[in-house]
Amino acid sequence: MPLNVIMLGPPGAGKGTQAGRLAREYGVPKISTGDSLREEVTRGTELGRLAKATMDAGHLVPDDVMVALVRDRLLRPDTASGFVLDGFPRTVPQAMELDTLIQERNHGGLLALQVIVPLDELFRRLYIRRICGLCGSDAAPGTLDDAVCSKCGGEFIHRTDDNEDVVRERLRVFEAQTEPLVAYYANSSPTSTFFKINGNQPLDTVTAQIRAAVEQTQRAAGQGADGTQRVALGRQDVTS
Ligand code: AMP
């Protein structure tokens, strides 16, 4: 049964870090729509030019553009065993399109993880966050000022959309457009299981709670007598 995971939560909640850990552990690709857009910006493509101003303002790239990007990515063969999506969906229309994409491909259920972190902690994290200026990898929390990226040797820089005004706008957009996804996944999505995770804990504790959610979901989605796979539906809290 494929492991299809989406990470919900505001900027700075640690979704990208946890998505990377989960993807490595279960051998599925991490698909970050923010990273994909930043790559397009670096390569100077038409999509990159279109997205840059939107991203720098803290707004959302249009749904049809994002859905097309994710649809193409999910068609690649490396998603056969599943995926961890980071940063998509961000609106209810995107979530509905994702449900359709998964159903079209008979690709199992979806595990939605909502990572919760208080506002003051989000601001603190976003002000100190750095990424590699060459490959875009996140610097691990606590990385020294003069350290370079272990993947490509690039220097770490602040993201252009991590400054105070843009962070405020991104959090406003999150509340208005992405927060409603929690209700969608908790109540209306036809294929999903929903867990809340307390993201304001040490990294390894958060990872362990995410792993527990994955394992619980996998146990609940056993083989039916006719060989078909059952999808666990429900809502669970594993916060502490
Ligand atoms: P992130 O790295 O996930 O914080 O994304 C950075 C920026 O990319 C966001 O502030 C948006 O401008 C854009 N973006 C990423 N994913 C999406 C999405 N699913 N829908 C719309 N815009 C997105």
mmCIF file of C-alpha atoms and ligand atoms in Angstrom:
data_model
loop_
_atom_site.group_PDB
_atom_site.id
_atom_site.type_symbol
_atom_site.label_atom_id
_atom_site.label_comp_id
_atom_site.label_asym_id
_atom_site.label_seq_id
_atom_site.Cartn_x
_atom_site.Cartn_y
_atom_site.Cartn_z
ATOM 1 C CA MET A 1 0.000 0.000 0.000
ATOM 2 C CA PRO A 2 1.601 3.321 -1.023
ATOM 3 C CA LEU A 3 2.468 5.847 1.684
ATOM 4 C CA ASN A 4 0.906 9.126 0.565
ATOM 5 C CA VAL A 5 1.546 11.872 3.107
ATOM 6 C CA ILE A 6 0.780 15.574 3.131
ATOM 7 C CA MET A 7 2.149 17.974 5.728
ATOM 8 C CA LEU A 8 -0.111 20.852 6.780
ATOM 9 C CA GLY A 9 1.089 23.736 8.892
ATOM 10 C CA PRO A 10 2.233 27.361 8.791
ATOM 11 C CA PRO A 11 5.621 28.531 7.494
ATOM 12 C CA GLY A 12 8.246 27.694 10.109
ATOM 13 C CA ALA A 13 6.375 24.706 11.568
ATOM 14 C CA GLY A 14 9.183 22.352 10.495
ATOM 15 C CA LYS A 15 7.206 20.607 7.740
ATOM 16 C CA GLY A 16 10.132 20.524 5.322
ATOM 17 C CA THR A 17 12.557 19.024 7.847
ATOM 18 C CA GLN A 18 10.091 16.395 9.003
ATOM 19 C CA ALA A 19 8.975 15.635 5.428
ATOM 20 C CA GLY A 20 12.622 14.990 4.495
ATOM 21 C CA ARG A 21 13.154 12.649 7.437
ATOM 22 C CA LEU A 22 9.946 10.722 6.744
ATOM 23 C CA ALA A 23 10.660 10.408 3.025
ATOM 24 C CA ARG A 24 14.184 9.070 3.693
ATOM 25 C CA GLU A 25 12.970 6.599 6.290
ATOM 26 C CA TYR A 26 10.219 5.140 4.077
ATOM 27 C CA GLY A 27 12.106 5.397 0.766
ATOM 28 C CA VAL A 28 9.614 7.690 -1.010
ATOM 29 C CA PRO A 29 10.274 11.092 -2.640
ATOM 30 C CA LYS A 30 9.801 14.313 -0.718
ATOM 31 C CA ILE A 31 8.002 16.729 -3.013
ATOM 32 C CA SER A 32 8.267 20.350 -1.889
ATOM 33 C CA THR A 33 6.373 22.769 -4.104
ATOM 34 C CA GLY A 34 8.262 25.722 -2.565
ATOM 35 C CA ASP A 35 11.608 24.073 -3.461
ATOM 36 C CA SER A 36 10.332 23.345 -6.997
ATOM 37 C CA LEU A 37 9.333 26.979 -7.476
ATOM 38 C CA ARG A 38 12.663 28.248 -6.084
ATOM 39 C CA GLU A 39 14.473 25.957 -8.567
ATOM 40 C CA GLU A 40 12.420 27.467 -11.404
ATOM 41 C CA VAL A 41 13.383 30.949 -10.177
ATOM 42 C CA THR A 42 17.090 30.004 -10.084
ATOM 43 C CA ARG A 43 16.894 28.505 -13.596
ATOM 44 C CA GLY A 44 15.141 31.647 -14.857
ATOM 45 C CA THR A 45 12.257 29.742 -16.487
ATOM 46 C CA GLU A 46 8.955 31.373 -17.406
ATOM 47 C CA LEU A 47 7.280 29.744 -14.378
ATOM 48 C CA GLY A 48 10.145 31.014 -12.190
ATOM 49 C CA ARG A 49 9.669 34.576 -13.454
ATOM 50 C CA LEU A 50 5.915 34.346 -12.885
ATOM 51 C CA ALA A 51 6.304 32.852 -9.404
ATOM 52 C CA LYS A 52 9.079 35.107 -8.046
ATOM 53 C CA ALA A 53 7.034 38.261 -7.506
ATOM 54 C CA THR A 54 4.196 36.253 -5.967
ATOM 55 C CA MET A 55 6.535 34.415 -3.610
ATOM 56 C CA ASP A 56 8.416 37.575 -2.614
ATOM 57 C CA ALA A 57 5.090 39.192 -1.710
ATOM 58 C CA GLY A 58 4.116 36.194 0.444
ATOM 59 C CA HIS A 59 1.123 35.367 -1.756
ATOM 60 C CA LEU A 60 0.078 32.075 -3.336
ATOM 61 C CA VAL A 61 0.857 31.027 -6.902
ATOM 62 C CA PRO A 62 -2.455 30.307 -8.740
ATOM 63 C CA ASP A 63 -4.071 26.928 -8.093
ATOM 64 C CA ASP A 64 -4.065 25.805 -11.744
ATOM 65 C CA VAL A 65 -0.294 26.380 -12.018
ATOM 66 C CA MET A 66 0.392 24.454 -8.812
ATOM 67 C CA VAL A 67 -1.962 21.587 -9.662
ATOM 68 C CA ALA A 68 -0.305 21.158 -13.090
ATOM 69 C CA LEU A 69 3.134 21.117 -11.437
ATOM 70 C CA VAL A 70 2.110 18.491 -8.872
ATOM 71 C CA ARG A 71 0.207 16.382 -11.413
ATOM 72 C CA ASP A 72 3.356 16.141 -13.579
ATOM 73 C CA ARG A 73 5.497 15.305 -10.572
ATOM 74 C CA LEU A 74 3.160 12.575 -9.316
ATOM 75 C CA LEU A 75 3.237 10.908 -12.747
ATOM 76 C CA ARG A 76 6.939 10.105 -12.336
ATOM 77 C CA PRO A 77 7.567 6.413 -11.570
ATOM 78 C CA ASP A 78 9.373 7.148 -8.281
ATOM 79 C CA THR A 79 5.997 7.910 -6.652
ATOM 80 C CA ALA A 80 4.782 4.311 -7.135
ATOM 81 C CA SER A 81 5.429 3.569 -3.437
ATOM 82 C CA GLY A 82 4.058 6.922 -2.332
ATOM 83 C CA PHE A 83 5.291 10.436 -1.576
ATOM 84 C CA VAL A 84 5.578 13.063 1.131
ATOM 85 C CA LEU A 85 4.168 16.370 -0.091
ATOM 86 C CA ASP A 86 5.464 19.511 1.632
ATOM 87 C CA GLY A 87 3.685 22.777 0.844
ATOM 88 C CA PHE A 88 0.885 21.277 -1.259
ATOM 89 C CA PRO A 89 -2.075 21.464 -1.028
ATOM 90 C CA ARG A 90 -2.419 24.988 0.336
ATOM 91 C CA THR A 91 -6.024 25.711 -0.651
ATOM 92 C CA VAL A 92 -9.223 23.669 -0.612
ATOM 93 C CA PRO A 93 -9.392 23.587 -4.454
ATOM 94 C CA GLN A 94 -5.818 22.186 -4.503
ATOM 95 C CA ALA A 95 -6.842 19.551 -1.921
ATOM 96 C CA MET A 96 -9.863 18.520 -4.008
ATOM 97 C CA GLU A 97 -7.668 18.206 -7.115
ATOM 98 C CA LEU A 98 -5.194 16.070 -5.163
ATOM 99 C CA ASP A 99 -7.991 13.736 -4.051
ATOM 100 C CA THR A 100 -9.035 13.391 -7.699
ATOM 101 C CA LEU A 101 -5.459 12.723 -8.843
ATOM 102 C CA ILE A 102 -5.047 9.992 -6.234
ATOM 103 C CA GLN A 103 -8.426 8.409 -6.958
ATOM 104 C CA GLU A 104 -7.780 8.474 -10.723
ATOM 105 C CA ARG A 105 -4.621 6.506 -10.133
ATOM 106 C CA ASN A 106 -6.208 4.188 -7.532
ATOM 107 C CA HIS A 107 -3.262 5.168 -5.415
ATOM 108 C CA GLY A 108 -4.456 4.345 -1.886
ATOM 109 C CA GLY A 109 -5.376 6.756 0.881
ATOM 110 C CA LEU A 110 -3.849 9.982 2.055
ATOM 111 C CA LEU A 111 -2.357 10.632 5.477
ATOM 112 C CA ALA A 112 -2.719 14.329 6.415
ATOM 113 C CA LEU A 113 -0.451 15.535 9.235
ATOM 114 C CA GLN A 114 -1.165 18.943 10.753
ATOM 115 C CA VAL A 115 1.971 20.296 12.464
ATOM 116 C CA ILE A 116 1.024 22.827 15.160
ATOM 117 C CA VAL A 117 3.446 25.473 16.515
ATOM 118 C CA PRO A 118 2.591 28.688 18.471
ATOM 119 C CA LEU A 119 2.904 32.007 16.614
ATOM 120 C CA ASP A 120 5.800 33.465 18.649
ATOM 121 C CA GLU A 121 7.862 30.316 18.026
ATOM 122 C CA LEU A 122 7.105 30.495 14.269
ATOM 123 C CA PHE A 123 8.432 34.066 14.108
ATOM 124 C CA ARG A 124 11.537 33.083 16.072
ATOM 125 C CA ARG A 125 12.280 30.179 13.713
ATOM 126 C CA LEU A 126 11.658 32.123 10.505
ATOM 127 C CA TYR A 127 14.008 34.945 11.529
ATOM 128 C CA ILE A 128 16.911 32.550 12.085
ATOM 129 C CA ARG A 129 16.146 30.110 9.235
ATOM 130 C CA ARG A 130 18.713 29.842 6.427
ATOM 131 C CA ILE A 131 18.851 27.810 3.228
ATOM 132 C CA CYS A 132 21.664 26.928 0.833
ATOM 133 C CA GLY A 133 21.967 29.632 -1.804
ATOM 134 C CA LEU A 134 22.942 27.023 -4.431
ATOM 135 C CA CYS A 135 20.761 23.930 -3.917
ATOM 136 C CA GLY A 136 18.084 25.323 -1.576
ATOM 137 C CA SER A 137 18.553 22.719 1.207
ATOM 138 C CA ASP A 138 17.546 23.891 4.666
ATOM 139 C CA ALA A 139 20.365 24.504 7.141
ATOM 140 C CA ALA A 140 19.780 22.218 10.140
ATOM 141 C CA PRO A 141 18.683 24.161 13.235
ATOM 142 C CA GLY A 142 21.821 25.261 15.145
ATOM 143 C CA THR A 143 24.067 25.320 12.043
ATOM 144 C CA LEU A 144 27.036 27.657 12.638
ATOM 145 C CA ASP A 145 27.134 31.021 10.817
ATOM 146 C CA ASP A 146 30.172 30.126 8.681
ATOM 147 C CA ALA A 147 29.114 26.528 7.877
ATOM 148 C CA VAL A 148 28.559 25.524 4.247
ATOM 149 C CA CYS A 149 25.985 23.148 2.745
ATOM 150 C CA SER A 150 26.982 19.483 3.228
ATOM 151 C CA LYS A 151 25.289 18.521 -0.080
ATOM 152 C CA CYS A 152 26.881 21.018 -2.469
ATOM 153 C CA GLY A 153 29.255 23.290 -0.504
ATOM 154 C CA GLY A 154 27.056 26.355 -1.117
ATOM 155 C CA GLU A 155 26.772 29.215 1.363
ATOM 156 C CA PHE A 156 23.701 29.522 3.554
ATOM 157 C CA ILE A 157 21.509 32.580 3.029
ATOM 158 C CA HIS A 158 18.204 33.919 4.356
ATOM 159 C CA ARG A 159 15.183 33.308 2.131
ATOM 160 C CA THR A 160 13.971 36.528 0.508
ATOM 161 C CA ASP A 161 10.464 35.786 1.821
ATOM 162 C CA ASP A 162 11.607 35.303 5.446
ATOM 163 C CA ASN A 163 11.709 39.038 6.280
ATOM 164 C CA GLU A 164 9.282 40.470 8.842
ATOM 165 C CA ASP A 165 6.656 42.006 6.518
ATOM 166 C CA VAL A 166 6.535 39.023 4.167
ATOM 167 C CA VAL A 167 6.398 36.570 7.081
ATOM 168 C CA ARG A 168 3.358 38.435 8.465
ATOM 169 C CA GLU A 169 1.691 38.265 5.053
ATOM 170 C CA ARG A 170 2.490 34.563 4.630
ATOM 171 C CA LEU A 171 0.980 33.824 8.029
ATOM 172 C CA ARG A 172 -2.116 35.873 7.129
ATOM 173 C CA VAL A 173 -2.452 33.963 3.836
ATOM 174 C CA PHE A 174 -1.956 30.693 5.714
ATOM 175 C CA GLU A 175 -4.783 31.501 8.115
ATOM 176 C CA ALA A 176 -7.147 32.587 5.343
ATOM 177 C CA GLN A 177 -6.435 29.939 2.702
ATOM 178 C CA THR A 178 -4.619 26.973 4.221
ATOM 179 C CA GLU A 179 -6.194 26.716 7.684
ATOM 180 C CA PRO A 180 -9.563 25.674 6.099
ATOM 181 C CA LEU A 181 -7.768 22.545 4.877
ATOM 182 C CA VAL A 182 -7.782 21.226 8.426
ATOM 183 C CA ALA A 183 -11.583 21.095 8.379
ATOM 184 C CA TYR A 184 -11.460 19.604 4.879
ATOM 185 C CA TYR A 185 -9.151 16.762 5.887
ATOM 186 C CA ALA A 186 -10.784 16.220 9.268
ATOM 187 C CA ASN A 187 -14.326 16.036 7.846
ATOM 188 C CA SER A 188 -14.778 15.930 4.085
ATOM 189 C CA SER A 189 -11.902 14.387 2.184
ATOM 190 C CA PRO A 190 -13.077 11.005 0.846
ATOM 191 C CA THR A 191 -9.703 9.281 1.139
ATOM 192 C CA SER A 192 -7.804 10.700 4.105
ATOM 193 C CA THR A 193 -6.719 9.976 7.650
ATOM 194 C CA PHE A 194 -5.932 13.037 9.741
ATOM 195 C CA PHE A 195 -3.500 13.495 12.652
ATOM 196 C CA LYS A 196 -2.470 16.557 14.678
ATOM 197 C CA ILE A 197 1.198 16.699 15.663
ATOM 198 C CA ASN A 198 2.671 19.043 18.288
ATOM 199 C CA GLY A 199 5.564 20.624 16.351
ATOM 200 C CA ASN A 200 6.798 22.618 19.351
ATOM 201 C CA GLN A 201 8.945 19.803 20.718
ATOM 202 C CA PRO A 202 12.486 18.558 20.050
ATOM 203 C CA LEU A 203 12.949 17.472 16.409
ATOM 204 C CA ASP A 204 13.365 13.786 17.258
ATOM 205 C CA THR A 205 10.212 13.757 19.400
ATOM 206 C CA VAL A 206 8.213 15.237 16.526
ATOM 207 C CA THR A 207 9.713 12.657 14.148
ATOM 208 C CA ALA A 208 8.788 9.828 16.534
ATOM 209 C CA GLN A 209 5.186 11.044 16.774
ATOM 210 C CA ILE A 210 4.926 11.303 13.005
ATOM 211 C CA ARG A 211 6.305 7.770 12.687
ATOM 212 C CA ALA A 212 3.677 6.573 15.193
ATOM 213 C CA ALA A 213 0.939 8.182 13.083
ATOM 214 C CA VAL A 214 2.270 6.502 9.921
ATOM 215 C CA GLU A 215 2.488 3.103 11.591
ATOM 216 C CA GLN A 216 -1.004 3.390 13.059
ATOM 217 C CA THR A 217 -2.384 4.311 9.631
ATOM 218 C CA GLN A 218 -0.565 1.461 7.932
ATOM 219 C CA ARG A 219 -1.871 -1.042 10.496
ATOM 220 C CA ALA A 220 -5.428 0.225 9.995
ATOM 221 C CA ALA A 221 -5.197 -0.109 6.208
ATOM 222 C CA GLY A 222 -4.887 -3.892 5.966
ATOM 223 C CA GLN A 223 -5.640 -6.259 3.127
ATOM 224 C CA GLY A 224 -9.341 -7.083 2.543
ATOM 225 C CA ALA A 225 -10.480 -10.685 2.008
ATOM 226 C CA ASP A 226 -10.758 -10.076 -1.736
ATOM 227 C CA GLY A 227 -7.231 -8.730 -1.884
ATOM 228 C CA THR A 228 -8.342 -5.091 -2.109
ATOM 229 C CA GLN A 229 -6.819 -2.637 0.306
ATOM 230 C CA ARG A 230 -8.977 -0.882 2.861
ATOM 231 C CA VAL A 231 -8.386 2.784 3.557
ATOM 232 C CA ALA A 232 -8.437 4.007 7.121
ATOM 233 C CA LEU A 233 -10.717 6.968 7.591
ATOM 234 C CA GLY A 234 -10.660 8.995 10.745
ATOM 235 C CA ARG A 235 -9.193 11.676 12.886
ATOM 236 C CA GLN A 236 -6.584 11.135 15.528
ATOM 237 C CA ASP A 237 -4.568 13.313 17.879
ATOM 238 C CA VAL A 238 -1.056 12.354 18.850
ATOM 239 C CA THR A 239 -0.069 15.690 20.354
ATOM 240 C CA SER A 240 1.394 15.711 23.838
HETATM 241 P P1 AMP B 1 7.294 27.260 0.978
HETATM 242 O O1 AMP B 1 8.708 26.980 0.680
HETATM 243 O O2 AMP B 1 6.431 26.025 1.076
HETATM 244 O O3 AMP B 1 7.121 28.170 2.183
HETATM 245 O O4 AMP B 1 6.713 28.071 -0.282
HETATM 246 C C1 AMP B 1 7.261 29.320 -0.653
HETATM 247 C C2 AMP B 1 6.279 30.063 -1.537
HETATM 248 O O5 AMP B 1 6.024 29.313 -2.735
HETATM 249 C C3 AMP B 1 4.900 30.302 -0.925
HETATM 250 O O6 AMP B 1 4.863 31.441 -0.070
HETATM 251 C C4 AMP B 1 4.053 30.498 -2.186
HETATM 252 O O7 AMP B 1 4.273 31.789 -2.760
HETATM 253 C C5 AMP B 1 4.658 29.474 -3.141
HETATM 254 N N1 AMP B 1 3.984 28.167 -3.039
HETATM 255 C C6 AMP B 1 4.536 26.988 -2.628
HETATM 256 N N2 AMP B 1 3.620 25.996 -2.650
HETATM 257 C C7 AMP B 1 2.470 26.546 -3.084
HETATM 258 C C8 AMP B 1 1.155 26.052 -3.289
HETATM 259 N N3 AMP B 1 0.837 24.765 -3.052
HETATM 260 N N4 AMP B 1 0.206 26.915 -3.733
HETATM 261 C C9 AMP B 1 0.500 28.203 -3.989
HETATM 262 N N5 AMP B 1 1.714 28.754 -3.800
HETATM 263 C C10 AMP B 1 2.703 27.931 -3.337
#
